[in-house]
Amino acid sequence: SATPSLESYFNAQQNKYGYVFLDERFGGIELPAIEIINTRQVAQKGKVMISPQLKEAMQHAFDNDRQVILFQNRRGYNPYLICSSCGYIPQCTHCDVSLTLHKYSKKLHCHYCGSTYPVLVACPACGSNDWLEKNFGTEKIEEQLEEDFSKNKIARMDVDSVRGKTAHDNLIHLFEQHRIDVLVGTQMVVKGLDFEKVSLVGILDADGLLSFADFRANERAFQLMEQVSGRAGRKHAQGKVLIQAMNVQHPVLQFVQQHSYENFYQFEIVNRKEFFYPPYSRIVILTLKHKDKSIVTEASEKLATLLRQDLKELVIGPAPPVIGRVRNQYLMEIMLKLPKEPGMSMTYKKVIRNHINLMQSEKIFKAVHVIADVDAN
């Protein structure tokens, strides 16, 4: 893999895994040239989906009988705030993850420790009061492209537009035959596709990848951007990648531009160690479910209190997950950051199980369902 998981690379550095390094691209093809486009100015004008630079590059590709792939992060369903003047994104002071805007509470929430913050009026970085809620998807992009490039054939590849293997294969076949000029896609376009005439790849919202409320956000963003960049110039010539972002100084963007996994790893491993995230710990997420919101909230608080008797500061939360209700079941989460101590796995498992049983022994909490996700992703 050109983008192994941080844990896998860490284990290779510790000689727990074998490590083989491929120092050139298959066939000797050059890695694509990557340009980062600052979208702050177009965002302030209300036009942020496709920048003028990207439109110009797309037209150049079409004029030279080439094709284009545009990638949009599917995780953009959850709104986040970004300063339109400087690109600042509010983050939790305790967890090093971005905060999520909740409309119902009119507050910014950390989905890791449960901390809440008032919605910012002025940006703490530059003082501006111009905030944007970032959220646009592949369907909206497809419609915009059909207006901007009415003479070209546009197609969309995501789970909504490609249902079933036949539909997926048909779309790939049409693109291979160059009966489609632009393929707009989610993660479905990232890996395993090799098209001879694709000369340009556009990543439309790098900020969305980097702002997701998850300690692995940087890792996933680097992996996705590096992988989708590899779709450009696969056959005979160097390709080009344009990455749209407002926070253009973000270190991860610089590492993607350098095609440097090693530099990314050295940067990210420091953060993981400081905040005691994997590979320095094991993450266990306990998800509690119940049809009554007040009951599941009380149950999660009770369970967290019980767990802290043995696990102390290793217990974080409870807090609602990004999606707080699924199929009429309300959800609450408790995170456990457990040290990787030899022989302690069974001890931790027993402690967790005993406290879950104790919580559920109370009549009011008997119907609360608890799911444990070990080494949670």
mmCIF file of C-alpha atoms in Angstrom:
data_model
loop_
_atom_site.group_PDB
_atom_site.id
_atom_site.type_symbol
_atom_site.label_atom_id
_atom_site.label_comp_id
_atom_site.label_asym_id
_atom_site.label_seq_id
_atom_site.Cartn_x
_atom_site.Cartn_y
_atom_site.Cartn_z
ATOM 1 C CA SER A 1 0.000 0.000 0.000
ATOM 2 C CA ALA A 2 1.168 3.538 -0.764
ATOM 3 C CA THR A 3 -0.851 4.658 2.253
ATOM 4 C CA PRO A 4 -0.680 2.018 5.022
ATOM 5 C CA SER A 5 -2.527 2.646 8.259
ATOM 6 C CA LEU A 6 -0.575 4.513 10.894
ATOM 7 C CA GLU A 7 -0.748 1.468 13.168
ATOM 8 C CA SER A 8 0.649 -0.825 10.455
ATOM 9 C CA TYR A 9 3.536 1.510 9.671
ATOM 10 C CA PHE A 10 4.246 1.945 13.387
ATOM 11 C CA ASN A 11 4.392 -1.843 13.805
ATOM 12 C CA ALA A 12 6.756 -2.073 10.835
ATOM 13 C CA GLN A 13 9.001 0.532 12.467
ATOM 14 C CA GLN A 14 8.941 -1.561 15.653
ATOM 15 C CA ASN A 15 9.960 -4.661 13.617
ATOM 16 C CA LYS A 16 6.645 -6.356 14.378
ATOM 17 C CA TYR A 17 5.790 -6.387 10.657
ATOM 18 C CA GLY A 18 7.985 -6.961 7.634
ATOM 19 C CA TYR A 19 8.566 -3.859 5.528
ATOM 20 C CA VAL A 20 9.150 -3.676 1.764
ATOM 21 C CA PHE A 21 9.561 -0.302 0.050
ATOM 22 C CA LEU A 22 8.626 0.387 -3.592
ATOM 23 C CA ASP A 23 10.556 3.507 -4.586
ATOM 24 C CA GLU A 24 8.971 4.180 -7.984
ATOM 25 C CA ARG A 25 5.564 4.067 -9.636
ATOM 26 C CA PHE A 26 4.625 1.042 -11.735
ATOM 27 C CA GLY A 27 5.862 1.462 -15.302
ATOM 28 C CA GLY A 28 8.092 4.379 -14.333
ATOM 29 C CA ILE A 29 5.223 6.866 -14.723
ATOM 30 C CA GLU A 30 5.736 10.172 -12.922
ATOM 31 C CA LEU A 31 3.599 10.944 -9.901
ATOM 32 C CA PRO A 32 1.002 13.616 -10.701
ATOM 33 C CA ALA A 33 1.760 17.283 -10.150
ATOM 34 C CA ILE A 34 -0.415 18.611 -7.329
ATOM 35 C CA GLU A 35 -1.642 22.194 -7.024
ATOM 36 C CA ILE A 36 -3.577 23.501 -4.024
ATOM 37 C CA ILE A 37 -6.239 26.097 -4.849
ATOM 38 C CA ASN A 38 -7.248 28.633 -2.208
ATOM 39 C CA THR A 39 -11.050 28.861 -2.372
ATOM 40 C CA ARG A 40 -11.561 31.583 0.252
ATOM 41 C CA GLN A 41 -12.305 34.346 -2.253
ATOM 42 C CA VAL A 42 -14.771 32.320 -4.314
ATOM 43 C CA ALA A 43 -16.379 31.104 -1.070
ATOM 44 C CA GLN A 44 -16.976 34.693 0.010
ATOM 45 C CA LYS A 45 -18.804 35.255 -3.281
ATOM 46 C CA GLY A 46 -20.981 32.219 -2.624
ATOM 47 C CA LYS A 47 -19.360 30.035 -5.291
ATOM 48 C CA VAL A 48 -17.283 27.335 -3.675
ATOM 49 C CA MET A 49 -18.048 24.067 -5.488
ATOM 50 C CA ILE A 50 -15.842 24.477 -8.552
ATOM 51 C CA SER A 51 -13.192 27.198 -8.620
ATOM 52 C CA PRO A 52 -12.318 29.166 -11.782
ATOM 53 C CA GLN A 53 -8.886 27.479 -11.839
ATOM 54 C CA LEU A 54 -10.458 24.023 -11.827
ATOM 55 C CA LYS A 55 -12.967 24.978 -14.522
ATOM 56 C CA GLU A 56 -10.129 26.252 -16.708
ATOM 57 C CA ALA A 57 -8.115 23.058 -16.182
ATOM 58 C CA MET A 58 -11.173 20.954 -17.025
ATOM 59 C CA GLN A 59 -11.753 22.855 -20.250
ATOM 60 C CA HIS A 60 -8.079 22.384 -21.161
ATOM 61 C CA ALA A 61 -8.463 18.634 -20.617
ATOM 62 C CA PHE A 62 -11.564 18.511 -22.827
ATOM 63 C CA ASP A 63 -9.813 20.526 -25.557
ATOM 64 C CA ASN A 64 -7.075 17.876 -25.572
ATOM 65 C CA ASP A 65 -9.520 14.960 -25.721
ATOM 66 C CA ARG A 66 -8.882 13.995 -22.099
ATOM 67 C CA GLN A 67 -11.146 13.013 -19.226
ATOM 68 C CA VAL A 68 -11.623 14.323 -15.695
ATOM 69 C CA ILE A 69 -12.406 12.733 -12.326
ATOM 70 C CA LEU A 70 -13.824 14.899 -9.545
ATOM 71 C CA PHE A 71 -13.821 13.621 -5.972
ATOM 72 C CA GLN A 72 -16.158 14.851 -3.249
ATOM 73 C CA ASN A 73 -16.035 13.627 0.326
ATOM 74 C CA ARG A 74 -19.191 11.687 1.147
ATOM 75 C CA ARG A 75 -18.761 12.470 4.833
ATOM 76 C CA GLY A 76 -19.919 16.018 4.282
ATOM 77 C CA TYR A 77 -23.439 15.341 5.560
ATOM 78 C CA ASN A 78 -22.544 16.750 8.971
ATOM 79 C CA PRO A 79 -22.220 20.551 8.937
ATOM 80 C CA TYR A 80 -19.072 22.169 10.259
ATOM 81 C CA LEU A 81 -18.108 25.804 10.555
ATOM 82 C CA ILE A 82 -15.182 27.407 8.778
ATOM 83 C CA CYS A 83 -14.075 31.032 8.783
ATOM 84 C CA SER A 84 -14.444 32.382 5.251
ATOM 85 C CA SER A 85 -11.645 34.891 5.844
ATOM 86 C CA CYS A 86 -8.800 32.727 7.162
ATOM 87 C CA GLY A 87 -9.991 29.096 6.970
ATOM 88 C CA TYR A 88 -10.037 28.552 10.752
ATOM 89 C CA ILE A 89 -12.122 25.556 11.900
ATOM 90 C CA PRO A 90 -13.188 25.418 15.586
ATOM 91 C CA GLN A 91 -11.641 22.491 17.467
ATOM 92 C CA CYS A 92 -12.044 20.929 20.898
ATOM 93 C CA THR A 93 -9.332 22.080 23.292
ATOM 94 C CA HIS A 94 -9.174 18.621 24.875
ATOM 95 C CA CYS A 95 -9.305 16.206 21.956
ATOM 96 C CA ASP A 96 -7.655 17.736 18.884
ATOM 97 C CA VAL A 97 -10.732 17.099 16.741
ATOM 98 C CA SER A 98 -13.032 19.563 15.010
ATOM 99 C CA LEU A 99 -16.312 20.607 16.577
ATOM 100 C CA THR A 100 -19.662 19.810 15.033
ATOM 101 C CA LEU A 101 -22.470 22.324 14.748
ATOM 102 C CA HIS A 102 -25.750 21.041 16.200
ATOM 103 C CA LYS A 103 -28.786 22.991 15.059
ATOM 104 C CA TYR A 104 -31.080 21.804 17.851
ATOM 105 C CA SER A 105 -28.793 22.987 20.657
ATOM 106 C CA LYS A 106 -27.262 25.904 18.745
ATOM 107 C CA LYS A 107 -23.884 24.855 20.122
ATOM 108 C CA LEU A 108 -20.630 23.327 18.916
ATOM 109 C CA HIS A 109 -20.185 19.767 20.176
ATOM 110 C CA CYS A 110 -17.143 17.533 20.612
ATOM 111 C CA HIS A 111 -18.212 13.986 19.823
ATOM 112 C CA TYR A 112 -15.281 12.535 21.727
ATOM 113 C CA CYS A 113 -15.385 14.019 25.229
ATOM 114 C CA GLY A 114 -18.865 15.548 25.199
ATOM 115 C CA SER A 115 -17.679 19.136 25.700
ATOM 116 C CA THR A 116 -19.900 21.862 24.276
ATOM 117 C CA TYR A 117 -18.955 25.366 23.219
ATOM 118 C CA PRO A 118 -21.023 28.394 22.229
ATOM 119 C CA VAL A 119 -21.206 29.089 18.514
ATOM 120 C CA LEU A 120 -18.464 31.589 17.781
ATOM 121 C CA VAL A 121 -19.439 35.085 16.689
ATOM 122 C CA ALA A 122 -15.924 36.287 15.898
ATOM 123 C CA CYS A 123 -13.149 34.065 14.582
ATOM 124 C CA PRO A 124 -10.462 33.718 17.309
ATOM 125 C CA ALA A 125 -7.763 33.587 14.634
ATOM 126 C CA CYS A 126 -8.570 36.694 12.588
ATOM 127 C CA GLY A 127 -11.570 38.419 14.203
ATOM 128 C CA SER A 128 -13.881 37.981 11.208
ATOM 129 C CA ASN A 129 -17.546 37.192 11.818
ATOM 130 C CA ASP A 130 -18.093 35.603 8.421
ATOM 131 C CA TRP A 131 -18.711 31.880 8.949
ATOM 132 C CA LEU A 132 -19.637 29.263 6.387
ATOM 133 C CA GLU A 133 -21.404 25.954 6.942
ATOM 134 C CA LYS A 134 -19.643 23.600 4.544
ATOM 135 C CA ASN A 135 -21.813 20.928 2.962
ATOM 136 C CA PHE A 136 -22.334 20.062 -0.692
ATOM 137 C CA GLY A 137 -22.604 16.645 -2.287
ATOM 138 C CA THR A 138 -22.017 14.832 -5.555
ATOM 139 C CA GLU A 139 -25.553 15.298 -6.872
ATOM 140 C CA LYS A 140 -25.381 19.071 -6.503
ATOM 141 C CA ILE A 141 -21.970 19.068 -8.183
ATOM 142 C CA GLU A 142 -23.308 17.002 -11.072
ATOM 143 C CA GLU A 143 -26.103 19.523 -11.643
ATOM 144 C CA GLN A 144 -23.660 22.432 -11.558
ATOM 145 C CA LEU A 145 -21.347 20.731 -14.053
ATOM 146 C CA GLU A 146 -24.231 20.112 -16.442
ATOM 147 C CA GLU A 147 -24.808 23.872 -16.445
ATOM 148 C CA ASP A 148 -21.144 24.850 -16.762
ATOM 149 C CA PHE A 149 -20.185 22.194 -19.348
ATOM 150 C CA SER A 150 -23.421 21.587 -21.218
ATOM 151 C CA LYS A 151 -21.598 20.129 -24.244
ATOM 152 C CA ASN A 152 -19.855 17.454 -22.183
ATOM 153 C CA LYS A 153 -21.205 14.219 -20.772
ATOM 154 C CA ILE A 154 -21.271 14.193 -16.960
ATOM 155 C CA ALA A 155 -21.826 11.102 -14.804
ATOM 156 C CA ARG A 156 -21.950 10.428 -11.086
ATOM 157 C CA MET A 157 -20.579 7.414 -9.207
ATOM 158 C CA ASP A 158 -21.816 6.967 -5.653
ATOM 159 C CA VAL A 159 -23.986 4.489 -3.761
ATOM 160 C CA ASP A 160 -27.126 6.401 -4.745
ATOM 161 C CA SER A 161 -26.453 6.435 -8.482
ATOM 162 C CA VAL A 162 -24.801 3.021 -8.861
ATOM 163 C CA ARG A 163 -26.971 0.313 -7.346
ATOM 164 C CA GLY A 164 -25.831 -3.211 -8.113
ATOM 165 C CA LYS A 165 -22.718 -4.569 -9.811
ATOM 166 C CA THR A 166 -24.231 -4.275 -13.295
ATOM 167 C CA ALA A 167 -24.838 -0.544 -12.985
ATOM 168 C CA HIS A 168 -21.318 -0.040 -11.627
ATOM 169 C CA ASP A 169 -19.700 -2.075 -14.401
ATOM 170 C CA ASN A 170 -21.765 -0.308 -17.074
ATOM 171 C CA LEU A 171 -20.653 3.096 -15.833
ATOM 172 C CA ILE A 172 -16.999 2.024 -15.785
ATOM 173 C CA HIS A 173 -17.363 0.644 -19.321
ATOM 174 C CA LEU A 174 -18.863 3.916 -20.590
ATOM 175 C CA PHE A 175 -16.047 5.914 -19.006
ATOM 176 C CA GLU A 176 -13.401 3.596 -20.464
ATOM 177 C CA GLN A 177 -14.956 4.091 -23.920
ATOM 178 C CA HIS A 178 -14.780 7.869 -23.393
ATOM 179 C CA ARG A 179 -18.541 8.194 -23.704
ATOM 180 C CA ILE A 180 -18.336 10.139 -20.434
ATOM 181 C CA ASP A 181 -16.097 13.199 -20.031
ATOM 182 C CA VAL A 182 -16.385 13.829 -16.292
ATOM 183 C CA LEU A 183 -16.889 11.287 -13.534
ATOM 184 C CA VAL A 184 -17.989 12.814 -10.230
ATOM 185 C CA GLY A 185 -17.615 10.357 -7.391
ATOM 186 C CA THR A 186 -17.202 9.561 -3.749
ATOM 187 C CA GLN A 187 -14.808 6.965 -2.348
ATOM 188 C CA MET A 188 -15.935 4.591 -5.101
ATOM 189 C CA VAL A 189 -13.556 6.373 -7.515
ATOM 190 C CA VAL A 190 -10.569 6.275 -5.164
ATOM 191 C CA LYS A 191 -9.045 2.815 -5.594
ATOM 192 C CA GLY A 192 -8.686 0.171 -8.246
ATOM 193 C CA LEU A 193 -9.649 2.228 -11.303
ATOM 194 C CA ASP A 194 -7.194 2.861 -14.140
ATOM 195 C CA PHE A 195 -8.297 4.993 -17.090
ATOM 196 C CA GLU A 196 -5.962 5.794 -19.952
ATOM 197 C CA LYS A 197 -7.344 9.229 -20.823
ATOM 198 C CA VAL A 198 -7.766 10.734 -17.358
ATOM 199 C CA SER A 199 -5.348 13.663 -17.182
ATOM 200 C CA LEU A 200 -6.961 15.698 -14.406
ATOM 201 C CA VAL A 201 -8.297 14.922 -10.940
ATOM 202 C CA GLY A 202 -10.072 17.516 -8.823
ATOM 203 C CA ILE A 203 -10.551 17.178 -5.058
ATOM 204 C CA LEU A 204 -13.370 19.584 -4.343
ATOM 205 C CA ASP A 205 -13.447 19.949 -0.564
ATOM 206 C CA ALA A 206 -10.249 19.017 1.241
ATOM 207 C CA ASP A 207 -11.473 20.952 4.291
ATOM 208 C CA GLY A 208 -14.352 18.492 4.627
ATOM 209 C CA LEU A 209 -11.931 15.581 4.811
ATOM 210 C CA LEU A 210 -9.689 17.308 7.323
ATOM 211 C CA SER A 211 -12.468 18.588 9.594
ATOM 212 C CA PHE A 212 -14.311 15.349 10.286
ATOM 213 C CA ALA A 213 -14.741 14.854 14.041
ATOM 214 C CA ASP A 214 -12.451 11.853 14.359
ATOM 215 C CA PHE A 215 -8.900 11.424 15.641
ATOM 216 C CA ARG A 216 -8.158 9.537 12.404
ATOM 217 C CA ALA A 217 -9.373 12.438 10.234
ATOM 218 C CA ASN A 218 -5.857 13.457 9.152
ATOM 219 C CA GLU A 219 -4.920 9.864 8.333
ATOM 220 C CA ARG A 220 -8.045 9.186 6.292
ATOM 221 C CA ALA A 221 -7.750 12.526 4.520
ATOM 222 C CA PHE A 222 -4.144 11.829 3.525
ATOM 223 C CA GLN A 223 -5.019 8.305 2.365
ATOM 224 C CA LEU A 224 -8.012 9.406 0.294
ATOM 225 C CA MET A 225 -6.290 12.371 -1.323
ATOM 226 C CA GLU A 226 -3.142 10.394 -2.129
ATOM 227 C CA GLN A 227 -5.172 7.491 -3.527
ATOM 228 C CA VAL A 228 -7.511 9.600 -5.655
ATOM 229 C CA SER A 229 -4.513 11.579 -6.933
ATOM 230 C CA GLY A 230 -3.194 8.324 -8.334
ATOM 231 C CA ARG A 231 -6.083 8.213 -10.828
ATOM 232 C CA ALA A 232 -4.425 11.016 -12.849
ATOM 233 C CA GLY A 233 -1.923 10.200 -15.594
ATOM 234 C CA ARG A 234 -1.893 6.444 -15.076
ATOM 235 C CA LYS A 235 -0.822 5.420 -18.594
ATOM 236 C CA HIS A 236 1.457 7.544 -20.736
ATOM 237 C CA ALA A 237 1.897 11.008 -19.232
ATOM 238 C CA GLN A 238 2.118 12.854 -15.953
ATOM 239 C CA GLY A 239 -1.279 13.830 -14.632
ATOM 240 C CA LYS A 240 -2.426 16.880 -12.730
ATOM 241 C CA VAL A 241 -4.338 17.142 -9.461
ATOM 242 C CA LEU A 242 -6.084 20.281 -8.216
ATOM 243 C CA ILE A 243 -7.060 20.320 -4.538
ATOM 244 C CA GLN A 244 -9.577 22.947 -3.440
ATOM 245 C CA ALA A 245 -9.214 24.126 0.168
ATOM 246 C CA MET A 246 -9.686 27.162 2.346
ATOM 247 C CA ASN A 247 -7.211 26.122 5.030
ATOM 248 C CA VAL A 248 -4.389 25.872 2.510
ATOM 249 C CA GLN A 249 -1.679 25.883 5.194
ATOM 250 C CA HIS A 250 -2.887 22.623 6.732
ATOM 251 C CA PRO A 251 0.181 20.362 7.107
ATOM 252 C CA VAL A 252 -1.590 17.333 5.620
ATOM 253 C CA LEU A 253 -2.099 19.193 2.337
ATOM 254 C CA GLN A 254 1.623 19.883 2.164
ATOM 255 C CA PHE A 255 2.403 16.186 2.688
ATOM 256 C CA VAL A 256 -0.059 15.201 -0.057
ATOM 257 C CA GLN A 257 1.542 17.747 -2.382
ATOM 258 C CA GLN A 258 4.939 16.200 -1.622
ATOM 259 C CA HIS A 259 3.586 12.634 -2.012
ATOM 260 C CA SER A 260 5.368 12.021 1.297
ATOM 261 C CA TYR A 261 3.849 9.369 3.528
ATOM 262 C CA GLU A 262 6.975 9.407 5.707
ATOM 263 C CA ASN A 263 6.647 13.126 6.487
ATOM 264 C CA PHE A 264 2.949 12.683 7.214
ATOM 265 C CA TYR A 265 3.677 9.783 9.548
ATOM 266 C CA GLN A 266 6.316 11.714 11.501
ATOM 267 C CA PHE A 267 3.875 14.605 11.934
ATOM 268 C CA GLU A 268 0.847 12.540 12.907
ATOM 269 C CA ILE A 269 2.559 10.102 15.270
ATOM 270 C CA VAL A 270 3.459 13.041 17.557
ATOM 271 C CA ASN A 271 -0.227 13.975 17.891
ATOM 272 C CA ARG A 272 -1.225 10.372 18.532
ATOM 273 C CA LYS A 273 1.303 10.084 21.342
ATOM 274 C CA GLU A 274 0.357 13.418 22.907
ATOM 275 C CA PHE A 275 -3.365 12.593 23.019
ATOM 276 C CA PHE A 276 -2.854 8.873 23.779
ATOM 277 C CA TYR A 277 -4.524 7.545 20.631
ATOM 278 C CA PRO A 278 -3.580 4.370 18.707
ATOM 279 C CA PRO A 279 -0.977 2.986 18.183
ATOM 280 C CA TYR A 280 -0.173 3.987 21.776
ATOM 281 C CA SER A 281 -3.532 2.825 23.117
ATOM 282 C CA ARG A 282 -6.500 0.637 22.249
ATOM 283 C CA ILE A 283 -9.782 2.414 21.677
ATOM 284 C CA VAL A 284 -13.009 0.796 22.867
ATOM 285 C CA ILE A 285 -16.310 2.517 22.081
ATOM 286 C CA LEU A 286 -19.316 1.504 24.171
ATOM 287 C CA THR A 287 -22.539 2.449 22.384
ATOM 288 C CA LEU A 288 -25.732 2.461 24.442
ATOM 289 C CA LYS A 289 -29.129 2.252 22.716
ATOM 290 C CA HIS A 290 -32.683 2.809 23.933
ATOM 291 C CA LYS A 291 -35.937 4.185 22.524
ATOM 292 C CA ASP A 292 -36.159 6.711 25.382
ATOM 293 C CA LYS A 293 -33.579 9.496 25.179
ATOM 294 C CA SER A 294 -33.620 10.307 28.897
ATOM 295 C CA ILE A 295 -33.140 6.655 29.877
ATOM 296 C CA VAL A 296 -30.167 6.087 27.570
ATOM 297 C CA THR A 297 -28.611 9.354 28.775
ATOM 298 C CA GLU A 298 -28.986 8.336 32.430
ATOM 299 C CA ALA A 299 -27.703 4.828 31.682
ATOM 300 C CA SER A 300 -24.594 6.173 29.943
ATOM 301 C CA GLU A 301 -23.840 8.498 32.864
ATOM 302 C CA LYS A 302 -24.321 5.620 35.317
ATOM 303 C CA LEU A 303 -22.057 3.299 33.325
ATOM 304 C CA ALA A 304 -19.349 5.951 32.938
ATOM 305 C CA THR A 305 -19.390 6.556 36.703
ATOM 306 C CA LEU A 306 -19.037 2.827 37.391
ATOM 307 C CA LEU A 307 -16.201 2.440 34.887
ATOM 308 C CA ARG A 308 -14.285 5.356 36.399
ATOM 309 C CA GLN A 309 -14.098 3.469 39.691
ATOM 310 C CA ASP A 310 -11.547 1.148 38.044
ATOM 311 C CA LEU A 311 -10.394 2.895 34.869
ATOM 312 C CA LYS A 312 -10.191 6.489 36.151
ATOM 313 C CA GLU A 313 -9.091 8.958 33.449
ATOM 314 C CA LEU A 314 -9.175 6.238 30.764
ATOM 315 C CA VAL A 315 -12.946 6.832 30.535
ATOM 316 C CA ILE A 316 -14.093 9.673 28.254
ATOM 317 C CA GLY A 317 -17.692 10.763 27.942
ATOM 318 C CA PRO A 318 -20.516 9.946 27.723
ATOM 319 C CA ALA A 319 -21.448 11.957 24.645
ATOM 320 C CA PRO A 320 -23.906 11.602 21.764
ATOM 321 C CA PRO A 321 -22.424 10.224 18.518
ATOM 322 C CA VAL A 322 -22.531 12.165 15.252
ATOM 323 C CA ILE A 323 -25.896 10.572 14.466
ATOM 324 C CA GLY A 324 -27.802 10.527 17.746
ATOM 325 C CA ARG A 325 -30.806 8.455 16.699
ATOM 326 C CA VAL A 326 -31.000 5.466 14.353
ATOM 327 C CA ARG A 327 -34.186 3.543 13.678
ATOM 328 C CA ASN A 328 -35.914 5.297 16.570
ATOM 329 C CA GLN A 329 -33.166 4.228 18.979
ATOM 330 C CA TYR A 330 -31.323 6.996 20.816
ATOM 331 C CA LEU A 331 -27.569 6.517 21.122
ATOM 332 C CA MET A 332 -24.894 7.525 23.610
ATOM 333 C CA GLU A 333 -21.200 6.661 23.514
ATOM 334 C CA ILE A 334 -18.445 6.142 26.063
ATOM 335 C CA MET A 335 -14.836 5.998 24.885
ATOM 336 C CA LEU A 336 -12.159 3.996 26.675
ATOM 337 C CA LYS A 337 -8.479 4.647 25.932
ATOM 338 C CA LEU A 338 -6.809 1.499 27.244
ATOM 339 C CA PRO A 339 -3.033 1.069 27.583
ATOM 340 C CA LYS A 340 -1.461 -1.724 25.546
ATOM 341 C CA GLU A 341 -0.216 -3.673 28.543
ATOM 342 C CA PRO A 342 0.711 -7.355 28.051
ATOM 343 C CA GLY A 343 -1.809 -9.692 29.646
ATOM 344 C CA MET A 344 -4.281 -6.931 30.562
ATOM 345 C CA SER A 345 -6.825 -7.456 27.773
ATOM 346 C CA MET A 346 -8.845 -10.050 29.684
ATOM 347 C CA THR A 347 -8.723 -7.937 32.858
ATOM 348 C CA TYR A 348 -10.116 -4.902 31.046
ATOM 349 C CA LYS A 349 -12.746 -7.062 29.349
ATOM 350 C CA LYS A 350 -13.898 -8.445 32.700
ATOM 351 C CA VAL A 351 -14.056 -4.986 34.297
ATOM 352 C CA ILE A 352 -16.114 -3.613 31.409
ATOM 353 C CA ARG A 353 -18.501 -6.578 31.364
ATOM 354 C CA ASN A 354 -19.025 -6.468 35.150
ATOM 355 C CA HIS A 355 -19.902 -2.779 35.114
ATOM 356 C CA ILE A 356 -22.270 -3.193 32.153
ATOM 357 C CA ASN A 357 -24.046 -5.993 34.034
ATOM 358 C CA LEU A 358 -24.214 -3.854 37.172
ATOM 359 C CA MET A 359 -25.745 -0.938 35.262
ATOM 360 C CA GLN A 360 -28.278 -3.230 33.566
ATOM 361 C CA SER A 361 -29.218 -4.801 36.906
ATOM 362 C CA GLU A 362 -31.185 -1.654 37.685
ATOM 363 C CA LYS A 363 -34.739 -2.157 36.467
ATOM 364 C CA ILE A 364 -34.945 1.144 34.581
ATOM 365 C CA PHE A 365 -31.806 0.286 32.560
ATOM 366 C CA LYS A 366 -32.567 -3.383 31.890
ATOM 367 C CA ALA A 367 -33.624 -2.738 28.282
ATOM 368 C CA VAL A 368 -30.620 -0.540 27.459
ATOM 369 C CA HIS A 369 -28.544 -2.338 24.826
ATOM 370 C CA VAL A 370 -24.746 -1.960 24.968
ATOM 371 C CA ILE A 371 -22.423 -2.664 22.022
ATOM 372 C CA ALA A 372 -18.637 -2.734 22.469
ATOM 373 C CA ASP A 373 -16.471 -1.838 19.466
ATOM 374 C CA VAL A 374 -12.875 -2.844 20.224
ATOM 375 C CA ASP A 375 -10.096 -1.136 18.223
ATOM 376 C CA ALA A 376 -12.830 1.111 16.954
ATOM 377 C CA ASN A 377 -12.504 2.711 13.536
#
